[in-house]
Every structure is written in C-alpha cells, then in structure tokens.
C-alpha cells in the first residue's frame, strides 16, 4: 500500500460516512486512473429502490461515462468495504486492475450486511438454491449469438 492508496481509500470511506448521514447505506467507492478520480459512487439501494445500486457499481458506471468506454483497465476501485459478490463481479467485468477496500465482510456483517449467504450459495450446488435458475433451449436460443458473430462492427469485450 502507498500513501496515495490510503488517501483514495480514505475518500471512499468519507463518501460512505456522508451517505449514512444522508440516509443511505454505509458504502462508498471511487475509481482512480492515473492519479485522478474518474468515478465515485455511494450506496443508493434504498434511496432509489434499486438492488443493484451499490457504491462500486455506481462508481464504475460513472467512471465509464467519464472516459467513454466500458473497460476500466488501468484503474483501481477504492471502496469503503470489501466488495460483495455483485460488486466483485462488476469490477471483474469492468477489468479494473485492482480493488482496495477498508472494512471487511465481518465488519459489514456486524452492521447487518451479511453477504456470507451469497458466498455460501455460490459454493453450493445450483440445484439446491432457494431460487431456481433454469435453462431451457428454444429453437431460436442461439440466434442472438449468431447475429453477434455475423456483425462486422461488433465491439469485442
């Protein structure tokens, strides 16, 4: 860790603390590239009635809008708390170089945000999940993929 890492991480924590004061959840995140914040987010799940409005996801969305691309390669996500599986997946899809967090999943669980049920779920057989996730092939199942492959102007990701 560097002094810069600590500074960016402190900024994410400050966003999270301010969000609590504004009635939001205790999560904040910033995306930094080349020493500049290109995106910031605070948890807006209850404010926006959006279960995907996690701080990291909103920071990633803002960063991508700022730089005009879906890839955040060369960037770091600094977040006030260890990313949940949703946020970790978003960071992976955004291709960030690294994620740095302050509080961990145990701190989150103590505050009532226990993600262990999701970590445990992903480690279990999908057939035992409380929400069935079912595949069913229809005759046109591969049509979107074929259209994608045939599109000469597709943007690879």
mmCIF file of C-alpha atoms in Angstrom:
data_model
loop_
_atom_site.group_PDB
_atom_site.id
_atom_site.type_symbol
_atom_site.label_atom_id
_atom_site.label_comp_id
_atom_site.label_asym_id
_atom_site.label_seq_id
_atom_site.Cartn_x
_atom_site.Cartn_y
_atom_site.Cartn_z
ATOM 1 C CA UNK A 1 0.000 0.000 0.000
ATOM 2 C CA UNK A 2 1.126 3.507 -0.758
ATOM 3 C CA UNK A 3 0.226 6.876 0.775
ATOM 4 C CA UNK A 4 -1.855 7.521 -2.350
ATOM 5 C CA UNK A 5 -3.773 4.276 -1.758
ATOM 6 C CA UNK A 6 -4.506 5.374 1.783
ATOM 7 C CA UNK A 7 -5.705 8.773 0.584
ATOM 8 C CA UNK A 8 -8.064 7.313 -2.039
ATOM 9 C CA UNK A 9 -9.337 4.746 0.414
ATOM 10 C CA UNK A 10 -9.993 7.484 2.959
ATOM 11 C CA UNK A 11 -12.010 9.317 0.308
ATOM 12 C CA UNK A 12 -14.159 6.220 -0.252
ATOM 13 C CA UNK A 13 -14.718 5.897 3.499
ATOM 14 C CA UNK A 14 -15.668 9.589 3.726
ATOM 15 C CA UNK A 15 -18.229 9.082 0.919
ATOM 16 C CA UNK A 16 -19.690 6.139 2.822
ATOM 17 C CA UNK A 17 -19.913 8.069 6.086
ATOM 18 C CA UNK A 18 -21.536 11.052 4.353
ATOM 19 C CA UNK A 19 -24.020 8.698 2.700
ATOM 20 C CA UNK A 20 -25.128 7.401 6.105
ATOM 21 C CA UNK A 21 -25.706 10.988 7.225
ATOM 22 C CA UNK A 22 -27.875 11.464 4.102
ATOM 23 C CA UNK A 23 -29.943 8.362 4.885
ATOM 24 C CA UNK A 24 -28.085 5.938 2.629
ATOM 25 C CA UNK A 25 -26.104 2.779 3.251
ATOM 26 C CA UNK A 26 -22.569 2.770 4.693
ATOM 27 C CA UNK A 27 -20.770 2.194 1.411
ATOM 28 C CA UNK A 28 -18.748 4.472 -0.856
ATOM 29 C CA UNK A 29 -16.325 3.913 -3.723
ATOM 30 C CA UNK A 30 -14.053 5.825 -6.077
ATOM 31 C CA UNK A 31 -12.441 4.714 -9.323
ATOM 32 C CA UNK A 32 -8.972 6.165 -9.859
ATOM 33 C CA UNK A 33 -6.902 6.176 -13.034
ATOM 34 C CA UNK A 34 -3.544 7.915 -13.425
ATOM 35 C CA UNK A 35 -3.981 9.682 -10.086
ATOM 36 C CA UNK A 36 -7.406 11.134 -10.917
ATOM 37 C CA UNK A 37 -10.856 10.144 -9.653
ATOM 38 C CA UNK A 38 -12.856 9.267 -12.759
ATOM 39 C CA UNK A 39 -15.923 7.965 -10.940
ATOM 40 C CA UNK A 40 -17.474 7.954 -7.484
ATOM 41 C CA UNK A 41 -20.481 6.239 -6.003
ATOM 42 C CA UNK A 42 -22.432 5.825 -2.814
ATOM 43 C CA UNK A 43 -24.878 3.063 -1.993
ATOM 44 C CA UNK A 44 -28.330 4.080 -3.278
ATOM 45 C CA UNK A 45 -30.205 0.788 -2.890
ATOM 46 C CA UNK A 46 -32.921 2.042 -0.547
ATOM 47 C CA UNK A 47 -32.978 5.595 -1.871
ATOM 48 C CA UNK A 48 -33.520 4.507 -5.480
ATOM 49 C CA UNK A 49 -35.275 1.183 -4.783
ATOM 50 C CA UNK A 50 -32.587 -0.438 -6.914
ATOM 51 C CA UNK A 51 -30.919 -3.575 -5.526
ATOM 52 C CA UNK A 52 -28.022 -3.091 -7.965
ATOM 53 C CA UNK A 53 -27.257 0.493 -6.860
ATOM 54 C CA UNK A 54 -24.215 -0.497 -4.823
ATOM 55 C CA UNK A 55 -21.434 2.057 -4.391
ATOM 56 C CA UNK A 56 -18.932 0.168 -6.533
ATOM 57 C CA UNK A 57 -21.435 -0.363 -9.352
ATOM 58 C CA UNK A 58 -22.370 3.330 -9.377
ATOM 59 C CA UNK A 59 -18.712 4.358 -9.288
ATOM 60 C CA UNK A 60 -17.968 2.034 -12.214
ATOM 61 C CA UNK A 61 -20.915 3.423 -14.182
ATOM 62 C CA UNK A 62 -19.747 6.992 -13.543
ATOM 63 C CA UNK A 63 -16.149 6.167 -14.486
ATOM 64 C CA UNK A 64 -17.186 4.510 -17.736
ATOM 65 C CA UNK A 65 -19.296 7.542 -18.635
ATOM 66 C CA UNK A 66 -16.365 9.840 -17.827
ATOM 67 C CA UNK A 67 -13.896 8.043 -20.072
ATOM 68 C CA UNK A 68 -16.388 6.881 -22.696
ATOM 69 C CA UNK A 69 -15.677 3.160 -22.638
ATOM 70 C CA UNK A 70 -16.724 0.031 -20.773
ATOM 71 C CA UNK A 71 -13.171 -1.007 -19.896
ATOM 72 C CA UNK A 72 -11.559 0.415 -16.793
ATOM 73 C CA UNK A 73 -8.228 -1.310 -17.416
ATOM 74 C CA UNK A 74 -5.534 0.767 -15.774
ATOM 75 C CA UNK A 75 -7.847 1.785 -12.939
ATOM 76 C CA UNK A 76 -8.233 0.949 -9.267
ATOM 77 C CA UNK A 77 -11.502 0.763 -7.354
ATOM 78 C CA UNK A 78 -11.158 2.003 -3.792
ATOM 79 C CA UNK A 79 -14.116 1.011 -1.666
ATOM 80 C CA UNK A 80 -15.110 1.558 1.927
ATOM 81 C CA UNK A 81 -15.896 -2.133 2.409
ATOM 82 C CA UNK A 82 -14.952 -5.477 0.923
ATOM 83 C CA UNK A 83 -16.988 -5.887 -2.255
ATOM 84 C CA UNK A 84 -19.963 -8.206 -2.176
ATOM 85 C CA UNK A 85 -20.224 -10.810 -4.966
ATOM 86 C CA UNK A 86 -22.234 -8.392 -7.157
ATOM 87 C CA UNK A 87 -19.634 -5.654 -6.842
ATOM 88 C CA UNK A 88 -16.716 -8.013 -7.232
ATOM 89 C CA UNK A 89 -18.252 -9.330 -10.457
ATOM 90 C CA UNK A 90 -18.794 -5.749 -11.667
ATOM 91 C CA UNK A 91 -15.129 -4.983 -11.007
ATOM 92 C CA UNK A 92 -14.097 -8.065 -12.936
ATOM 93 C CA UNK A 93 -16.371 -7.185 -15.878
ATOM 94 C CA UNK A 94 -15.007 -3.630 -15.846
ATOM 95 C CA UNK A 95 -11.489 -5.079 -15.995
ATOM 96 C CA UNK A 96 -10.116 -2.884 -13.243
ATOM 97 C CA UNK A 97 -6.511 -3.605 -12.358
ATOM 98 C CA UNK A 98 -7.186 -3.951 -8.650
ATOM 99 C CA UNK A 99 -9.636 -3.386 -5.820
ATOM 100 C CA UNK A 100 -8.597 -1.914 -2.472
ATOM 101 C CA UNK A 101 -11.049 -1.983 0.454
ATOM 102 C CA UNK A 102 -11.139 -0.704 4.039
ATOM 103 C CA UNK A 103 -13.671 -2.580 6.209
ATOM 104 C CA UNK A 104 -14.082 -6.285 5.562
ATOM 105 C CA UNK A 105 -17.048 -8.639 5.260
ATOM 106 C CA UNK A 106 -17.025 -9.259 9.016
ATOM 107 C CA UNK A 107 -17.412 -5.542 9.716
ATOM 108 C CA UNK A 108 -20.297 -5.454 7.231
ATOM 109 C CA UNK A 109 -21.952 -8.474 8.856
ATOM 110 C CA UNK A 110 -21.717 -6.821 12.269
ATOM 111 C CA UNK A 111 -23.605 -3.851 10.800
ATOM 112 C CA UNK A 112 -26.314 -6.132 9.372
ATOM 113 C CA UNK A 113 -24.920 -6.572 5.848
ATOM 114 C CA UNK A 114 -24.061 -10.251 5.890
ATOM 115 C CA UNK A 115 -23.023 -11.369 2.412
ATOM 116 C CA UNK A 116 -21.970 -14.817 3.614
ATOM 117 C CA UNK A 117 -25.279 -16.258 2.437
ATOM 118 C CA UNK A 118 -24.281 -15.332 -1.132
ATOM 119 C CA UNK A 119 -20.724 -16.618 -0.812
ATOM 120 C CA UNK A 120 -22.101 -19.868 0.633
ATOM 121 C CA UNK A 121 -24.743 -20.087 -2.089
ATOM 122 C CA UNK A 122 -22.170 -19.802 -4.880
ATOM 123 C CA UNK A 123 -20.187 -22.601 -3.258
ATOM 124 C CA UNK A 124 -23.209 -24.909 -3.272
ATOM 125 C CA UNK A 125 -24.870 -26.994 -5.973
ATOM 126 C CA UNK A 126 -27.225 -24.743 -8.003
ATOM 127 C CA UNK A 127 -29.870 -27.473 -7.759
ATOM 128 C CA UNK A 128 -30.120 -26.690 -4.025
ATOM 129 C CA UNK A 129 -30.527 -22.918 -4.388
ATOM 130 C CA UNK A 130 -33.732 -21.376 -2.985
ATOM 131 C CA UNK A 131 -34.232 -19.531 -6.311
ATOM 132 C CA UNK A 132 -34.269 -21.933 -9.242
ATOM 133 C CA UNK A 133 -32.030 -20.919 -12.135
ATOM 134 C CA UNK A 134 -33.242 -22.974 -15.052
ATOM 135 C CA UNK A 135 -32.005 -23.364 -18.586
ATOM 136 C CA UNK A 136 -34.443 -24.171 -21.367
ATOM 137 C CA UNK A 137 -33.443 -24.116 -25.025
ATOM 138 C CA UNK A 138 -35.939 -22.799 -27.537
ATOM 139 C CA UNK A 139 -35.389 -23.207 -31.298
ATOM 140 C CA UNK A 140 -34.008 -19.649 -31.583
ATOM 141 C CA UNK A 141 -31.796 -19.859 -28.494
ATOM 142 C CA UNK A 142 -28.563 -19.162 -30.380
ATOM 143 C CA UNK A 143 -29.973 -16.553 -32.788
ATOM 144 C CA UNK A 144 -28.666 -13.569 -30.780
ATOM 145 C CA UNK A 145 -25.183 -15.096 -30.632
ATOM 146 C CA UNK A 146 -25.232 -15.853 -34.354
ATOM 147 C CA UNK A 147 -26.323 -12.261 -35.068
ATOM 148 C CA UNK A 148 -23.474 -11.027 -32.874
ATOM 149 C CA UNK A 149 -20.911 -13.195 -34.656
ATOM 150 C CA UNK A 150 -22.179 -12.029 -38.045
ATOM 151 C CA UNK A 151 -21.955 -8.354 -37.126
ATOM 152 C CA UNK A 152 -18.724 -6.983 -38.616
ATOM 153 C CA UNK A 153 -18.809 -3.838 -36.448
ATOM 154 C CA UNK A 154 -19.169 -5.611 -33.117
ATOM 155 C CA UNK A 155 -17.040 -4.317 -30.259
ATOM 156 C CA UNK A 156 -15.220 -7.175 -28.618
ATOM 157 C CA UNK A 157 -15.246 -7.378 -24.852
#
